Short mmCIF file of C-alpha atoms in Angstrom, two decimals:
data_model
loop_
_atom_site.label_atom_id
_atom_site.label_comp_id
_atom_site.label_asym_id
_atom_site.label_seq_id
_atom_site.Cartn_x
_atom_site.Cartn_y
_atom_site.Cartn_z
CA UNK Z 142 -41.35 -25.66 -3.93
CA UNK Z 143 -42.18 -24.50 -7.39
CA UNK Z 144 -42.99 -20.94 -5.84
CA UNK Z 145 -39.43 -20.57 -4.18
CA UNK Z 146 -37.64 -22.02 -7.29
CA UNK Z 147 -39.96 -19.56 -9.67
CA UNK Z 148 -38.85 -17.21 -6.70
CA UNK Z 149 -35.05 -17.74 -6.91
CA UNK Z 150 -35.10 -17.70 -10.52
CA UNK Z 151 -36.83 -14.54 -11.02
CA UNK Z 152 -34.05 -13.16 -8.13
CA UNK Z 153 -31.17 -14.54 -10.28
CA UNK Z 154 -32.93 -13.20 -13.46
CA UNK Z 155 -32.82 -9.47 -11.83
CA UNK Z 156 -29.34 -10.24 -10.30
CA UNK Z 157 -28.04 -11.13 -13.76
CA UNK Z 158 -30.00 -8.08 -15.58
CA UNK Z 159 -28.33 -5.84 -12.79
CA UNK Z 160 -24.61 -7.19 -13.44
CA UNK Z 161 -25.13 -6.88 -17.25
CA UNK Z 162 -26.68 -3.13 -17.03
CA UNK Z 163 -23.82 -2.12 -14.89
CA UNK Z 164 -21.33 -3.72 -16.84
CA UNK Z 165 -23.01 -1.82 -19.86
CA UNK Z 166 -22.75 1.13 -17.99
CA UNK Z 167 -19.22 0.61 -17.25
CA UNK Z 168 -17.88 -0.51 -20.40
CA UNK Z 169 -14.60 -0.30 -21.81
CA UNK Z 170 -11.76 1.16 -19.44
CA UNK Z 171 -8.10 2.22 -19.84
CA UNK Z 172 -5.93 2.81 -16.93
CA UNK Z 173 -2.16 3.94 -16.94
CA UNK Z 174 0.47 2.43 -15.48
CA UNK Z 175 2.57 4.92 -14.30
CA UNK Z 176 6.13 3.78 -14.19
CA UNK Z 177 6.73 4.16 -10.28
CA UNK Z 178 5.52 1.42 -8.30
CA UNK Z 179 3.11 2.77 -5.51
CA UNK Z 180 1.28 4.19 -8.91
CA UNK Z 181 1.87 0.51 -10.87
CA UNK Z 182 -0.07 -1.13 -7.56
CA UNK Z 183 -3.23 1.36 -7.33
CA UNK Z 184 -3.41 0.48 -11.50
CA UNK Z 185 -3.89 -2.80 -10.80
CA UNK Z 186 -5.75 -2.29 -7.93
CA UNK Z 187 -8.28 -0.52 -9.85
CA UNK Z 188 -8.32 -3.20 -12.75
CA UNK Z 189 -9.25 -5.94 -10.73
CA UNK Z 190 -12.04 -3.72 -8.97
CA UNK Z 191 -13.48 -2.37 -11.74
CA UNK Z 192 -13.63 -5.69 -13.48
CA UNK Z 193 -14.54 -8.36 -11.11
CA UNK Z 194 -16.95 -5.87 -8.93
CA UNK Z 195 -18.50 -3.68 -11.93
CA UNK Z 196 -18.02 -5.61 -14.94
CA UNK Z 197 -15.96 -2.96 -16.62
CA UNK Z 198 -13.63 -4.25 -19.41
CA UNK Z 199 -10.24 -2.69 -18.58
CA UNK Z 200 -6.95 -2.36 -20.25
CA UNK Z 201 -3.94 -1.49 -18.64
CA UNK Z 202 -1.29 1.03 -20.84
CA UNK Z 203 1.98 2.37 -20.31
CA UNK Z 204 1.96 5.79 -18.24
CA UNK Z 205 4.76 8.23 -16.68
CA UNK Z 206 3.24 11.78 -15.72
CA UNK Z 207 3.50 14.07 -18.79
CA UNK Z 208 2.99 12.05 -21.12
CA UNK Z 209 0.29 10.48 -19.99
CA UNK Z 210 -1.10 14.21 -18.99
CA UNK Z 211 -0.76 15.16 -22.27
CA UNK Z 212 -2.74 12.01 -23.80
CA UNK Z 213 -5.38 12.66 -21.26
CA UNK Z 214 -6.08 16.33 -22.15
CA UNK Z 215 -5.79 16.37 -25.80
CA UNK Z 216 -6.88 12.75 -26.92
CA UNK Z 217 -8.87 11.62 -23.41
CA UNK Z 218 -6.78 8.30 -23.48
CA UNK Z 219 -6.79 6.93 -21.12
CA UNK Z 220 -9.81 7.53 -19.07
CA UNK Z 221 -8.10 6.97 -15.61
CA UNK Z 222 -4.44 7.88 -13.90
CA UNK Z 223 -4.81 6.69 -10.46
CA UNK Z 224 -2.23 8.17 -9.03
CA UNK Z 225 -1.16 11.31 -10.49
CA UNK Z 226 1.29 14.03 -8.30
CA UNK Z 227 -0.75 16.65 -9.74
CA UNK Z 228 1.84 20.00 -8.80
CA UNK Z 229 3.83 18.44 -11.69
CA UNK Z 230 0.72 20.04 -13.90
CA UNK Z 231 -0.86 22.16 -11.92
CA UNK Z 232 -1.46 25.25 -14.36
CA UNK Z 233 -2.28 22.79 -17.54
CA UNK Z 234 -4.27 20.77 -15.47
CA UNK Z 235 -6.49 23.50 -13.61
CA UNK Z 236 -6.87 24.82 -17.32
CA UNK Z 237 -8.17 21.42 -18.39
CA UNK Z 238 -10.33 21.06 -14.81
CA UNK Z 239 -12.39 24.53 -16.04
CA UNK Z 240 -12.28 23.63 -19.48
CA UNK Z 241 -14.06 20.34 -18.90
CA UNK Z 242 -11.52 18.14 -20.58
CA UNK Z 243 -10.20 15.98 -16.88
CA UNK Z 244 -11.37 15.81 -13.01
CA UNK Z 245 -9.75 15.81 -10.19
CA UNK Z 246 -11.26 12.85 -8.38
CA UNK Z 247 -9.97 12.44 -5.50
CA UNK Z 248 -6.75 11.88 -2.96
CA UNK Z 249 -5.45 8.22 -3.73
CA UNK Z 250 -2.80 8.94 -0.86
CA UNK Z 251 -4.04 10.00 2.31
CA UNK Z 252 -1.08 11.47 3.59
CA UNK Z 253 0.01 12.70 0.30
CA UNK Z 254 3.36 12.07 -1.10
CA UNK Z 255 5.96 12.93 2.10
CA UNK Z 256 9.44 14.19 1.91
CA UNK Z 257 11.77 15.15 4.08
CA UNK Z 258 14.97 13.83 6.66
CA UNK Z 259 14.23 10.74 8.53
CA UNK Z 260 16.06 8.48 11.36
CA UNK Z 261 15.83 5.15 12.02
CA UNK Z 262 12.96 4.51 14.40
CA UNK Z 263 15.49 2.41 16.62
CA UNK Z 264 17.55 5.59 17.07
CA UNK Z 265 14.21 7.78 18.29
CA UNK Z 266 13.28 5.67 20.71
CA UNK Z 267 16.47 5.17 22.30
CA UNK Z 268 17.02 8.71 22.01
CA UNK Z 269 13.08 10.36 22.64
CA UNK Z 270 14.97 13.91 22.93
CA UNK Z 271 15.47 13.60 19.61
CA UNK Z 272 12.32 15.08 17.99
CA UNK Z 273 13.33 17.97 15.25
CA UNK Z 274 16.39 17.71 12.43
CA UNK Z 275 17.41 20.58 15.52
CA UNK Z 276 17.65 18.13 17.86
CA UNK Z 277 19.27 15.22 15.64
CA UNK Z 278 22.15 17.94 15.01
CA UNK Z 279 22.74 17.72 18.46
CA UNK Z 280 24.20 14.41 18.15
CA UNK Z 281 26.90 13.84 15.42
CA UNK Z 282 28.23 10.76 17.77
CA UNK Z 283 25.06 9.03 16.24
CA UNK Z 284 24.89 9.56 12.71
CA UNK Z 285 28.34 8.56 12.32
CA UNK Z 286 29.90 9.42 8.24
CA UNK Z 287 31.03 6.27 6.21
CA UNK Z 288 34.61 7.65 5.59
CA UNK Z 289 35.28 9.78 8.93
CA UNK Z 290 33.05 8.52 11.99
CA UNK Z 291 34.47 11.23 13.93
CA UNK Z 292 31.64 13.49 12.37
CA UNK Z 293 28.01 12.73 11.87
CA UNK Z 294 26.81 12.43 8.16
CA UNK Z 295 23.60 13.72 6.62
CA UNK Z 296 22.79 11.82 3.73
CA UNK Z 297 21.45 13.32 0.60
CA UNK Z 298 19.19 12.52 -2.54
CA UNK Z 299 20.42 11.06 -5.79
CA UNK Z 300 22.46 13.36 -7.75
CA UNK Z 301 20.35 14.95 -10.43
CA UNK Z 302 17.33 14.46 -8.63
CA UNK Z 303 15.66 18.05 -7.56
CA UNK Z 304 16.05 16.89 -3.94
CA UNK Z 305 19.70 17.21 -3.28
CA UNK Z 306 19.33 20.74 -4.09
CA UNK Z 307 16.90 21.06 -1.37
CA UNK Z 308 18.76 18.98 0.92
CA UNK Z 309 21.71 20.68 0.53
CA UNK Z 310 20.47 23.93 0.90
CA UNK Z 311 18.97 23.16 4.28
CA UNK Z 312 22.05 21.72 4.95
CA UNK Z 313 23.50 24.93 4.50
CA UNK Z 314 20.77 27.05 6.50
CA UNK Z 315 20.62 24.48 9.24
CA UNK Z 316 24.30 25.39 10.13
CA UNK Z 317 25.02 21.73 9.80
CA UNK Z 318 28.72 21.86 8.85
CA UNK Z 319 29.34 23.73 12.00
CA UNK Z 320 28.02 21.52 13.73
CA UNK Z 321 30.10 18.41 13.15
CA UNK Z 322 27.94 16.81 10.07
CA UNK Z 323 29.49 16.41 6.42
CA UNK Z 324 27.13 16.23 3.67
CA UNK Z 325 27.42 12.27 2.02
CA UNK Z 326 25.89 12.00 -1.76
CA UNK Z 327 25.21 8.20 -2.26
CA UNK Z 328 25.31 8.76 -5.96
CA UNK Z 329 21.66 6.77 -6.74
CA UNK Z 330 18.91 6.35 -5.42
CA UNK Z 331 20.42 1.89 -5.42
CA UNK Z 332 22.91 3.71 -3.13
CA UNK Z 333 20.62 5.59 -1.06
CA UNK Z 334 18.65 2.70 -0.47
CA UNK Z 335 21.59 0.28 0.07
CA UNK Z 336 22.91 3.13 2.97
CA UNK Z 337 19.74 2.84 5.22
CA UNK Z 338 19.89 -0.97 4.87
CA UNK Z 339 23.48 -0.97 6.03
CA UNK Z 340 21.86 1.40 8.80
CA UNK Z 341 19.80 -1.21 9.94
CA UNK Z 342 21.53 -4.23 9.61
CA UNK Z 343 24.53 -3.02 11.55
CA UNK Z 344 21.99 -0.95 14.25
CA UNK Z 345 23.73 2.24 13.28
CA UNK Z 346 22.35 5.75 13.02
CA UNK Z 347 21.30 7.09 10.14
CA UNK Z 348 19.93 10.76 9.21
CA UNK Z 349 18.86 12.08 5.20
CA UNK Z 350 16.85 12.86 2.65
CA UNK Z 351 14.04 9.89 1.67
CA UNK Z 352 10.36 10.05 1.05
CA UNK Z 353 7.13 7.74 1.31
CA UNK Z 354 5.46 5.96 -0.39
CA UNK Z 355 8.37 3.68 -1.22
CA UNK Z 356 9.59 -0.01 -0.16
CA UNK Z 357 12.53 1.21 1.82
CA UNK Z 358 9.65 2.89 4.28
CA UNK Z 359 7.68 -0.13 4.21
CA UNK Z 360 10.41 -2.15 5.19
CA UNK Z 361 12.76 -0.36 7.87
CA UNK Z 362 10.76 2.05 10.27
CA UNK Z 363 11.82 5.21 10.29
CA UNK Z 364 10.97 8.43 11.90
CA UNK Z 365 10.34 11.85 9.90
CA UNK Z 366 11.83 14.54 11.49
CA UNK Z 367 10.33 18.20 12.13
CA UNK Z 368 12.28 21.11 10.55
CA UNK Z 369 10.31 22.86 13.64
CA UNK Z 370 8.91 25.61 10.85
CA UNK Z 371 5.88 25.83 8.28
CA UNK Z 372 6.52 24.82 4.73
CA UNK Z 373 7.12 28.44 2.57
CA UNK Z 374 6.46 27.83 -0.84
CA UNK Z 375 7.57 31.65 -1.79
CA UNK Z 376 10.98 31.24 -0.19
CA UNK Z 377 10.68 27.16 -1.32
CA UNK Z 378 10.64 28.39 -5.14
CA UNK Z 379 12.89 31.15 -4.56
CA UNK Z 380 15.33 29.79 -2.59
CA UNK Z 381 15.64 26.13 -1.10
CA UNK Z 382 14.67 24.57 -4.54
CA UNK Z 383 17.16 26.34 -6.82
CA UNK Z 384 20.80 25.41 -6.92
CA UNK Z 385 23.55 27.40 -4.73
CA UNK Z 386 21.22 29.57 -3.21
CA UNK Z 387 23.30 32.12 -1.03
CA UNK Z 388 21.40 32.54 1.81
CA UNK Z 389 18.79 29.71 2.39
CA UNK Z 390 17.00 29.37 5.24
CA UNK Z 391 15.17 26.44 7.09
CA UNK Z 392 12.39 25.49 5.74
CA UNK Z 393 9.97 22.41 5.50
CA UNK Z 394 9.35 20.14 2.62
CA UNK Z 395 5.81 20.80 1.03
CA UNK Z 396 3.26 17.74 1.44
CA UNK Z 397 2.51 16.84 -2.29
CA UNK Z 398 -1.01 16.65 -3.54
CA UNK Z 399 -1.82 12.73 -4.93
CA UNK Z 400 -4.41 12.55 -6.85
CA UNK Z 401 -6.52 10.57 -9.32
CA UNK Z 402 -7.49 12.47 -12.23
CA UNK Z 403 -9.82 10.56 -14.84
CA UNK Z 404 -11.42 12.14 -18.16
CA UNK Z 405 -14.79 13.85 -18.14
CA UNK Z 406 -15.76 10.78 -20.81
CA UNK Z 407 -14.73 8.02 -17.87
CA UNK Z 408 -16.74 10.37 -15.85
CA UNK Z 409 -20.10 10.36 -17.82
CA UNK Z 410 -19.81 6.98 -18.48
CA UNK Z 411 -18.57 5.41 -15.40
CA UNK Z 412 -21.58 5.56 -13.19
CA UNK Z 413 -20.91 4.01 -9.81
CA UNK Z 414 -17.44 2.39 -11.13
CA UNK Z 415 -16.73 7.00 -10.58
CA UNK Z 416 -18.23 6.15 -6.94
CA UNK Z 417 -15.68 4.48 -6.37
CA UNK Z 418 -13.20 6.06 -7.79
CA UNK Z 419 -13.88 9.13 -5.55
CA UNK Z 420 -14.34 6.59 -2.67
CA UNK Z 421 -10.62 4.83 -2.31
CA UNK Z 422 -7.73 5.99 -0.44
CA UNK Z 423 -4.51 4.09 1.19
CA UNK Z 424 -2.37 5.99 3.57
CA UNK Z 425 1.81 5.80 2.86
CA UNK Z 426 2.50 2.91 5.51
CA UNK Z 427 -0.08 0.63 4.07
CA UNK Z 428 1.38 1.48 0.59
CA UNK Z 429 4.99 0.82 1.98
CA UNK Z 430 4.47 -2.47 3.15
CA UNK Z 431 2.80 -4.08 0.41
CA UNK Z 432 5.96 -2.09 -2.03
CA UNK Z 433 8.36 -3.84 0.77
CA UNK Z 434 6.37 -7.64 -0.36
CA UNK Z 435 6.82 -7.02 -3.26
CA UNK Z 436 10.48 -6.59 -3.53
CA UNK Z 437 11.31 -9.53 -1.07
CA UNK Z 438 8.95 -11.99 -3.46
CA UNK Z 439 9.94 -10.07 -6.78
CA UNK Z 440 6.47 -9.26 -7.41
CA UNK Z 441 4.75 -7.75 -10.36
CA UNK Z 442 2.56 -4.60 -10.06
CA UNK Z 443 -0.64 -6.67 -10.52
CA UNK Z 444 1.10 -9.30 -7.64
CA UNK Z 445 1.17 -6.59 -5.92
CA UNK Z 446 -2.07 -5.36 -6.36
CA UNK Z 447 -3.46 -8.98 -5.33
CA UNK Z 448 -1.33 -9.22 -2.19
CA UNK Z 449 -3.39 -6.06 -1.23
CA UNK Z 450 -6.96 -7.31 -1.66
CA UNK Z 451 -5.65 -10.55 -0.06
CA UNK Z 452 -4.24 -8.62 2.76
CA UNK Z 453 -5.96 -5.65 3.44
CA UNK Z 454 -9.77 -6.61 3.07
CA UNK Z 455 -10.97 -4.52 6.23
CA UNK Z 456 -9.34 -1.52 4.29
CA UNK Z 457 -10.75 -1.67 0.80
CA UNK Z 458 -14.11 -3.58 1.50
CA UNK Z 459 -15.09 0.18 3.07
CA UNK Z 460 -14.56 1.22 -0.37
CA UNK Z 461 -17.19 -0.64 -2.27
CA UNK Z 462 -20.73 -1.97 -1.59
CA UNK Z 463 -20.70 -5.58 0.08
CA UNK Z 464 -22.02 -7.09 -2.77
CA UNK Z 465 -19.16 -5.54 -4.99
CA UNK Z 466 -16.48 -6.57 -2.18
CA UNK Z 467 -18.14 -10.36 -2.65
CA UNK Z 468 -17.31 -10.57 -6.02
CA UNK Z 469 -13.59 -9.31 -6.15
CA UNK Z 470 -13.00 -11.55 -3.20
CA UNK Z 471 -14.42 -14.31 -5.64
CA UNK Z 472 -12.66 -13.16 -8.26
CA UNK Z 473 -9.07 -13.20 -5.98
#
């Protein structure tokens, strides 16, 4: 008896010297919050992770994309952005990637961030011909426009935001006027949002501009369309992106690269916390549904983030080693 108590003393004793050299090794962490909410959720995510499962000490600051670039690469505060749509810096950043200032860890999203012109997913499956924004221009008898339902209606982005210049360009190329469709601008993205939910409550079609990750996604299924054509990034940046472009032509909306970019301090000092860091990924529809929960239940980011762990153990339990998944389940 004395033997298996020495035993399971000396085991806790090695346990215990384990936790505290990783937490050494870990140490002190900062993480921005970038002000978008899929971004706000992976941020908390990560806190919770990186404290309960490798006794980092973590602070959570305020983030939005340059700034918080900017920080990064001239001050190396703070060590981690988890989810960072890195075209928005692509030059500066590749500049800081050679220089050795920030890494590129790895994709947080696995699909990326998605844009393009969706339908409700009630519409495609009544309507399986319906595969390509071709094929939904078929059909202006199902898209019906809020102030003349004798035309169809392709709804755009906010006003302002650089997506109802691409929308309206391929608007233009797709010949969409001709055939029967008016172009609607909701005005926000609250009007945008309150247009598909109108969609759905009243089971009416619905075709436009949106993107994932978001809650709308998460909560109404809808179906991305094909443009039936590659993505061109020459004629993208000379053409569908910039305003009143005469002669645009169809084109598909670029899959953005969604990463998490960390300083080469975090790096060198992480040890396996950078692991797992390189290790985590969610995919849009996962991300979508826990943004959806938190809207109905007015959830904070770090709700959010808990709802998640909660929820989702068979998805981020592959992330970590099963000793560090029993202690953030512990820890939940």
């Amino acid at each position: 008896m004395k033997k298996l108590l020495a035993a399971t003393l000396f085991a806790a004793g090695i346990y215990a010297a384990a936790g505290s050299a990783q937490a050494a090794e870990c140490g002190d962490v900062s993480i921005a919050e970038m002000n978008w909410a899929s971004a706000g959720v992976a941020a908390y995510v990560d806190k919770i992770i990186l404290e309960s499962g490798y006794g980092c000490t973590v602070t959570v600051v305020t983030g939005d994309t340059m700034p918080t670039f900017a920080s990064m690469n001239e001050k190396g505060q703070p060590d981690i952005a988890p989810e960072f749509w890195v075209n928005a810096v692509r030059t500066a950043l590749d500049q800081a990637i050679a220089e050795g200032r920030l890494i590129q860890a790895a994709p947080l999203l696995s699909d990326g961030g998605v844009e393009g012109w969706w339908i409700p997913k009630f519409i495609a499956d009544e309507h399986p011909d319906i595969k390509t924004v071709e094929d939904a221009l078929k059909h202006p008898e199902l898209f019906p426009a809020p102030e003349d339902p004798s035309k169809g209606a392709v709804t755009n982005c906010p006003s302002g935001w650089n997506c109802q210049v691409s929308t309206a360009n391929l608007y233009k190329a797709l010949g969409a006027k001709d055939k029967g469709f008016e172009l609607v601008d909701t005005g926000s993205a609250a009007g945008l949002d309150g247009s598909i939910a109108n969609a759905f409550e009243n089971k009416k079609g619905w075709l436009g501009y949106y993107w994932a990750p978001t809650a709308i996604l998460g909560k109404y299924e809808m179906v991305k369309l094909s443009f039936g054509v590659d993505h061109d990034k020459a004629n993208w940046d000379a053409c569908t992106a910039v305003p009143d472009c005469p002669d645009p032509k169809v084109n598909a909306y670029p899959v953005s690269d969604v990463y998490t970019v960390v300083t080469k301090g975090f790096a060198e000092k992480a040890g396996v916390a950078m692991d797992y860091v390189k290790t985590r990924k969610w995919d849009n529809a996962t991300v979508g549904k826990v943004l959806a929960w938190m809207e109905e239940n007015q959830g904070t980011n770090e709700d959010g983030a808990k709802h998640f762990l909660e929820t989702y153990p068979e998805m981020w339990t592959t992330w970590v080693a099963p000793e560090v998944a029993e202690k953030v389940k512990a820890a939940l």
